[in-house]
Each structure stands twice: as structure tokens, then as C-alpha cells.
Short mmCIF file of C-alpha atoms in Angstrom, two decimals:
data_model
loop_
_atom_site.label_atom_id
_atom_site.label_comp_id
_atom_site.label_asym_id
_atom_site.label_seq_id
_atom_site.Cartn_x
_atom_site.Cartn_y
_atom_site.Cartn_z
CA MET H 186 37.32 -128.19 -137.18
CA ASP H 187 39.21 -125.94 -139.57
CA TRP H 188 41.75 -123.19 -139.18
CA ASN H 189 43.77 -120.45 -140.87
CA CYS H 190 47.47 -119.90 -140.30
CA ASN H 191 49.01 -116.49 -141.04
CA VAL H 192 52.73 -115.91 -140.83
CA GLU H 193 53.51 -112.30 -139.87
CA GLY H 194 57.29 -111.96 -139.64
CA ASN H 195 58.41 -114.21 -136.80
CA ARG H 196 54.85 -114.43 -135.49
CA LEU H 197 52.27 -117.08 -136.36
CA LEU H 198 48.55 -116.36 -135.96
CA VAL H 199 46.37 -119.48 -135.87
CA SER H 200 42.61 -118.87 -136.04
CA ILE H 201 40.68 -122.01 -135.15
CA ARG H 202 37.01 -122.80 -135.75
CA GLY H 203 34.86 -125.73 -134.63
CA GLU H 204 35.49 -128.45 -132.06
CA ILE H 205 38.95 -129.34 -130.73
CA ASP H 206 39.48 -132.93 -129.65
CA HIS H 207 42.28 -135.47 -129.94
CA HIS H 208 41.16 -136.60 -133.37
CA THR H 209 40.71 -133.15 -134.94
CA VAL H 210 43.80 -131.51 -133.44
CA GLN H 211 46.45 -133.78 -134.99
CA ALA H 212 46.50 -132.14 -138.46
CA LEU H 213 46.53 -128.66 -136.91
CA LYS H 214 49.53 -129.53 -134.73
CA ALA H 215 51.39 -130.90 -137.75
CA GLU H 216 50.75 -127.77 -139.86
CA VAL H 217 51.70 -125.38 -137.05
CA ASP H 218 54.90 -127.30 -136.33
CA GLN H 219 55.82 -127.31 -140.02
CA LEU H 220 55.24 -123.54 -140.37
CA CYS H 221 57.24 -122.87 -137.20
CA GLN H 222 60.24 -124.70 -138.61
CA ARG H 223 59.97 -123.25 -142.11
CA HIS H 224 59.53 -119.61 -141.06
CA ARG H 225 61.59 -119.66 -137.87
CA ILE H 226 58.56 -118.61 -135.87
CA LYS H 227 59.24 -117.20 -132.41
CA HIS H 228 55.75 -116.26 -131.18
CA ILE H 229 52.39 -118.00 -131.62
CA ILE H 230 48.94 -116.47 -131.19
CA LEU H 231 46.10 -118.99 -130.95
CA ASP H 232 42.73 -117.39 -131.70
CA PHE H 233 39.85 -119.39 -130.19
CA GLU H 234 37.02 -117.10 -131.31
CA GLY H 235 35.43 -119.73 -133.55
CA VAL H 236 35.92 -122.63 -131.13
CA ASP H 237 32.76 -123.87 -129.46
CA PHE H 238 34.18 -126.99 -127.82
CA MET H 239 37.55 -128.05 -126.51
CA ASP H 240 38.63 -131.00 -124.36
CA SER H 241 42.09 -131.65 -122.91
CA ALA H 242 43.46 -132.11 -126.45
CA GLY H 243 43.30 -128.30 -126.70
CA ILE H 244 45.39 -128.05 -123.55
CA GLY H 245 47.90 -130.42 -125.14
CA LEU H 246 47.97 -128.16 -128.21
CA LEU H 247 48.73 -125.11 -126.06
CA ILE H 248 51.37 -126.82 -123.91
CA GLY H 249 53.21 -128.16 -126.97
CA ARG H 250 53.29 -124.75 -128.68
CA TYR H 251 54.31 -123.10 -125.39
CA ARG H 252 57.29 -125.48 -125.13
CA TYR H 253 58.33 -124.64 -128.68
CA THR H 254 58.12 -120.85 -128.33
CA ALA H 255 59.76 -120.92 -124.89
CA ALA H 256 62.73 -122.74 -126.45
CA GLN H 257 62.97 -119.91 -129.03
CA GLY H 258 62.79 -117.26 -126.31
CA GLY H 259 59.29 -116.35 -127.53
CA LEU H 260 55.70 -116.43 -126.34
CA THR H 261 52.54 -118.42 -126.95
CA VAL H 262 49.41 -116.40 -126.22
CA ALA H 263 45.69 -117.15 -126.52
CA ALA H 264 42.91 -114.83 -127.68
CA CYS H 265 39.11 -114.86 -127.57
CA VAL H 266 38.70 -117.75 -125.15
CA GLY H 267 34.92 -118.16 -124.87
CA LYS H 268 32.86 -118.95 -121.83
CA SER H 269 32.59 -122.68 -122.57
CA LEU H 270 36.39 -123.02 -122.81
CA ARG H 271 37.28 -121.10 -119.68
CA ARG H 272 36.65 -123.94 -117.25
CA ILE H 273 39.13 -126.27 -118.90
CA PHE H 274 41.66 -123.43 -119.22
CA ALA H 275 41.30 -122.73 -115.50
CA LEU H 276 41.55 -126.43 -114.59
CA SER H 277 44.78 -126.84 -116.56
CA GLY H 278 46.50 -123.97 -114.75
CA LEU H 279 47.78 -122.76 -118.11
CA GLY H 280 47.02 -119.14 -117.23
CA ARG H 281 50.39 -118.97 -115.46
CA LEU H 282 52.26 -119.81 -118.67
CA ILE H 283 50.03 -118.59 -121.47
CA PRO H 284 48.48 -115.11 -121.28
CA VAL H 285 44.88 -114.86 -122.49
CA TYR H 286 43.66 -111.72 -124.30
CA THR H 287 40.15 -110.58 -125.14
CA THR H 288 40.95 -109.79 -128.77
CA VAL H 289 43.53 -110.84 -131.35
CA GLU H 290 44.66 -107.20 -131.60
CA GLU H 291 45.44 -107.10 -127.88
CA ALA H 292 47.32 -110.39 -128.22
CA LYS H 293 49.37 -108.96 -131.10
CA GLN H 294 50.22 -105.84 -129.13
CA SER H 295 51.47 -107.96 -126.23
CA ILE H 296 54.24 -109.44 -128.39
CA MET I 196 12.02 -138.36 -116.31
CA ASP I 197 13.66 -141.81 -116.47
CA ASN I 198 15.35 -142.78 -119.69
CA GLU I 199 18.26 -144.76 -121.01
CA MET I 200 20.27 -145.39 -124.16
CA THR I 201 23.14 -147.55 -125.32
CA LEU I 202 25.44 -146.77 -128.22
CA ILE I 203 27.93 -149.28 -129.58
CA PHE I 204 30.49 -147.98 -132.05
CA PRO I 205 34.00 -148.75 -133.35
CA SER I 206 36.98 -146.99 -131.75
CA LYS I 207 37.50 -144.51 -134.57
CA GLY I 208 38.46 -140.86 -134.08
CA PRO I 209 35.36 -139.22 -135.59
CA ASN I 210 33.17 -141.21 -133.17
CA VAL I 211 34.42 -139.06 -130.26
CA ALA I 212 32.40 -136.13 -131.64
CA PHE I 213 29.48 -138.46 -132.39
CA ALA I 214 29.45 -139.80 -128.81
CA ARG I 215 29.50 -136.41 -127.09
CA THR I 216 26.87 -135.00 -129.47
CA ALA I 217 24.60 -138.01 -128.86
CA VAL I 218 24.82 -137.53 -125.08
CA VAL I 219 23.95 -133.83 -125.43
CA ALA I 220 20.92 -134.72 -127.58
CA PHE I 221 19.87 -137.35 -125.00
CA LEU I 222 19.93 -134.76 -122.20
CA LEU I 223 18.33 -131.81 -124.01
CA PRO I 224 14.72 -132.62 -123.01
CA LEU I 225 15.75 -132.00 -119.37
CA ASP I 226 16.66 -128.40 -120.17
CA PRO I 227 20.12 -128.56 -118.57
CA THR I 228 22.21 -125.40 -118.34
CA VAL I 229 24.84 -124.66 -120.98
CA LEU I 230 27.49 -125.16 -118.32
CA GLU I 231 26.16 -128.60 -117.32
CA LEU I 232 25.95 -129.73 -120.94
CA ASN I 233 29.46 -128.51 -121.61
CA ASP I 234 30.84 -130.31 -118.55
CA ILE I 235 29.19 -133.58 -119.56
CA ARG I 236 30.19 -133.46 -123.22
CA THR I 237 33.77 -132.67 -122.23
CA ALA I 238 33.88 -135.62 -119.81
CA VAL I 239 32.40 -137.97 -122.46
CA SER I 240 34.95 -136.73 -124.99
CA GLU I 241 37.79 -137.55 -122.59
CA ALA I 242 36.45 -141.02 -121.73
CA VAL I 243 35.85 -142.05 -125.34
CA THR I 244 39.23 -140.64 -126.43
CA ASN I 245 40.94 -142.68 -123.69
CA ALA I 246 39.18 -145.84 -124.86
CA ILE I 247 40.35 -145.24 -128.44
CA ILE I 248 43.94 -144.24 -127.72
CA HIS I 249 44.80 -146.19 -124.59
CA GLY I 250 42.27 -149.00 -124.75
CA TYR I 251 42.76 -150.04 -128.34
CA GLY I 252 45.86 -148.12 -129.54
CA ASN I 253 46.52 -149.03 -133.15
CA LYS I 254 43.78 -151.66 -133.24
CA THR I 255 40.08 -151.01 -133.75
CA GLY I 256 37.73 -152.36 -131.11
CA THR I 257 34.22 -151.71 -129.86
CA ILE I 258 33.22 -149.01 -127.40
CA THR I 259 29.95 -149.16 -125.50
CA LEU I 260 28.45 -145.91 -124.20
CA ARG I 261 25.51 -146.25 -121.80
CA CYS I 262 23.48 -143.39 -120.41
CA THR I 263 20.93 -143.90 -117.65
CA LEU I 264 18.75 -141.10 -116.43
CA ARG I 265 16.85 -141.33 -113.12
CA GLU I 266 14.97 -138.11 -112.46
CA ARG I 267 17.76 -135.59 -113.02
CA ARG I 268 20.71 -137.88 -112.25
CA ILE I 269 22.70 -138.99 -115.29
CA VAL I 270 24.97 -142.03 -115.12
CA ILE I 271 27.29 -142.51 -118.10
CA THR I 272 29.48 -145.55 -118.60
CA VAL I 273 32.10 -145.84 -121.33
CA SER I 274 33.45 -149.39 -121.71
CA ASP I 275 36.08 -150.96 -123.89
CA THR I 276 37.53 -154.45 -124.12
CA GLY I 277 41.04 -153.23 -124.87
CA ALA I 278 44.39 -153.23 -123.10
CA GLY I 279 43.20 -152.24 -119.63
CA ILE I 280 45.09 -150.10 -117.10
CA SER I 281 47.65 -151.76 -114.81
CA ASP I 282 47.56 -149.02 -112.14
CA VAL I 283 44.29 -147.08 -112.15
CA GLN I 284 45.29 -144.94 -109.18
CA LYS I 285 48.45 -143.80 -110.98
CA ALA I 286 46.55 -143.21 -114.24
CA ARG I 287 44.14 -140.92 -112.40
CA GLU I 288 46.91 -138.67 -111.08
CA PRO I 289 46.86 -135.21 -112.72
CA LEU I 290 49.45 -134.84 -115.52
CA PHE I 291 50.28 -138.56 -115.57
CA THR I 292 50.49 -139.79 -119.15
CA THR I 293 51.95 -142.82 -120.89
CA ARG I 294 52.05 -140.87 -124.16
CA PRO I 295 53.61 -137.45 -123.50
CA ALA I 296 53.84 -136.65 -127.22
CA GLU I 297 50.08 -137.00 -127.64
CA GLY I 298 48.37 -136.06 -124.42
CA CYS I 299 48.76 -133.83 -121.41
CA GLY I 300 47.60 -136.31 -118.76
CA LEU I 301 44.48 -134.37 -117.81
CA GLY I 302 41.78 -136.73 -119.11
CA PHE I 303 40.77 -138.28 -115.78
CA THR I 304 41.24 -134.95 -113.98
CA VAL I 305 38.74 -133.35 -116.36
CA MET I 306 36.25 -136.21 -115.88
CA GLU I 307 36.63 -136.01 -112.10
CA SER I 308 36.29 -132.22 -111.98
CA PHE I 309 33.44 -131.84 -114.45
CA MET I 310 31.29 -134.69 -113.10
CA ASP I 311 30.06 -135.38 -109.54
CA LYS I 312 31.52 -138.87 -109.30
CA LEU I 313 34.02 -140.93 -111.30
CA THR I 314 34.68 -144.65 -110.93
CA VAL I 315 37.26 -146.46 -113.04
CA THR I 316 37.46 -150.25 -113.11
CA SER I 317 39.99 -152.00 -115.27
CA ARG I 318 41.68 -155.34 -115.83
CA VAL I 319 44.81 -155.68 -117.90
CA GLY I 320 44.02 -157.52 -121.13
CA GLU I 321 40.26 -157.34 -120.54
CA GLY I 322 39.35 -153.67 -120.76
CA THR I 323 38.25 -150.61 -118.85
CA GLN I 324 34.95 -149.21 -117.66
CA VAL I 325 34.60 -145.54 -116.78
CA ARG I 326 31.47 -144.65 -114.83
CA MET I 327 30.53 -140.99 -114.36
CA GLU I 328 27.60 -139.50 -112.52
CA LYS I 329 26.16 -136.01 -112.41
CA GLU I 330 23.06 -134.44 -110.96
CA LEU I 331 21.52 -131.88 -113.27
CA THR I 332 20.52 -128.95 -111.12
CA GLY I 333 19.37 -126.76 -113.99
CA GLN I 334 20.23 -123.76 -111.84
CA ARG I 335 21.01 -120.80 -114.06
CA GLU I 336 23.07 -119.15 -111.29
CA GLU I 337 25.82 -121.67 -112.04
CA GLU I 338 25.91 -120.49 -115.59
CA GLU I 339 26.28 -116.89 -114.51
CA GLU I 340 29.16 -117.99 -112.32
CA GLY I 341 30.75 -119.61 -115.36
CA GLU I 342 30.53 -116.36 -117.25
CA ARG I 343 32.86 -114.63 -114.86
CA ASP I 344 36.49 -114.36 -115.78
CA ASP I 345 38.52 -117.11 -114.15
CA GLU I 346 41.58 -114.98 -113.90
#
């Protein structure tokens, strides 16, 4: 798994590629948390376009970032959630907390 | 087709990906649907992750992954000889976690939802065995269903 993080004002865009599991997600969480503190990030967009597998570690990633942005009065949103990821998204019930958009552009416009 | 395999590997993080990929490769000759394969590899990922994190914690132990195929019924067992679970019923409750900083408590819920049957047997100090079963229907309609938006 690899990823790109782009800070855009108080917004952080995280584009993830590869397979998300408990082992691979740890370094990503650490980098996102560090950037959030350093740049006083309020909103996080997680772009799943390049993700072809995700287990519940991905749900943990989303819940943790949701808690952070909620505490800042901001939003965590997800974009480009592919077919293979939708079942675990639905199972987690995260849709009530974290809006999902078809494209990154739509996600950006929502914030 | 009847078939079986056993993998024995150390409880190291990168082996979670290895285990789920091996199970997918084992099942491919049966031409399962993308949805079925995704369900199974997600369940295997959860079971092996649990064995590493909860079974062995900071220590490294051995995980045994067994797959048995009878016709189109796959039985997967993931066993460790680690810490064991004191209250299996509690551990299986959705959102229950002993490590809130690391997990979201959905591991067993995912295994239960994505497979047809889940059995967990555990003894404190001796280890845990997770047994999962699924019938591969190969019906493409299911896949079409999976393509619909869940929202």
C-alpha cells in the first residue's frame, strides 16, 4: 500500500493505493495524524480510488479520522469507494457519519 | 472438486496479505465470483490479523491456516497457540474491542457476515481456532447485486 497526502489550506486529501489491512495502515495513520497536528487540519478527504482491498482496519482508519475532524468541528469524507469495498462500508454503518462521494472533486465541493 | 492445503507461518504483519492471497489462489480453479472471493479474503484477513494481534501480541508465534474444499464448500480454519479468549461470546459482539486505539471491534462481525458459518473455540493460555465455512454458488447475479449502491 502507498499513499499521497496533500495539504490544501485546512483540508487534507489522502489518496490511497493498494491493500488496506492492520499491518499496512499503521504508517498511514501516523502520517495523517502528524499532518493534522502540524497544519491544523479541519477536514479530511480519503480517496479510495486506488484501493482494491480493505478489511476492518480501513474502517478503523475512517472512524479515527472522523473522531479527529469532529473534534475540530470539521468533516471526514470518502471518495471513489469501489465495488469491492462497499460491502464492508455498508456493514460498518459508517455511511451515517462519513459521506461517500463518487469523485474527489465532488468530495472537495462538499466541504 | 475436492482439495486441501495447509499453510504454517509466523505471526508477522506481512503474512496477513500472504494468507489471503494464498486462499484466493487456492479457490481460483473453481471460478468463484469476484464478490465471493472478496468476502473470503476479507474474512481470512480478519482471522489472521486477530491471531497476530490478540493471539500473540508482542510475541511471535505460529499460525496454521487450513483450507478444505468439498465440491464447492470451503472450510477455512485459522489456529494459533497464543493467549486465547476468555469470553468468546463477548469477543464476538459487534464493536467489542480490547484495543480501542488499534481496532474497531468488527473483526468477528465481518467474518460472520461474509461467510456462511463461523465457529470460534478458544482456551485461555492455549490458543484460538476460528473455523469459517462458505458455499461457493458462482452465481453472477450476486455480483450484480454487489454492484448496486448500498446507500
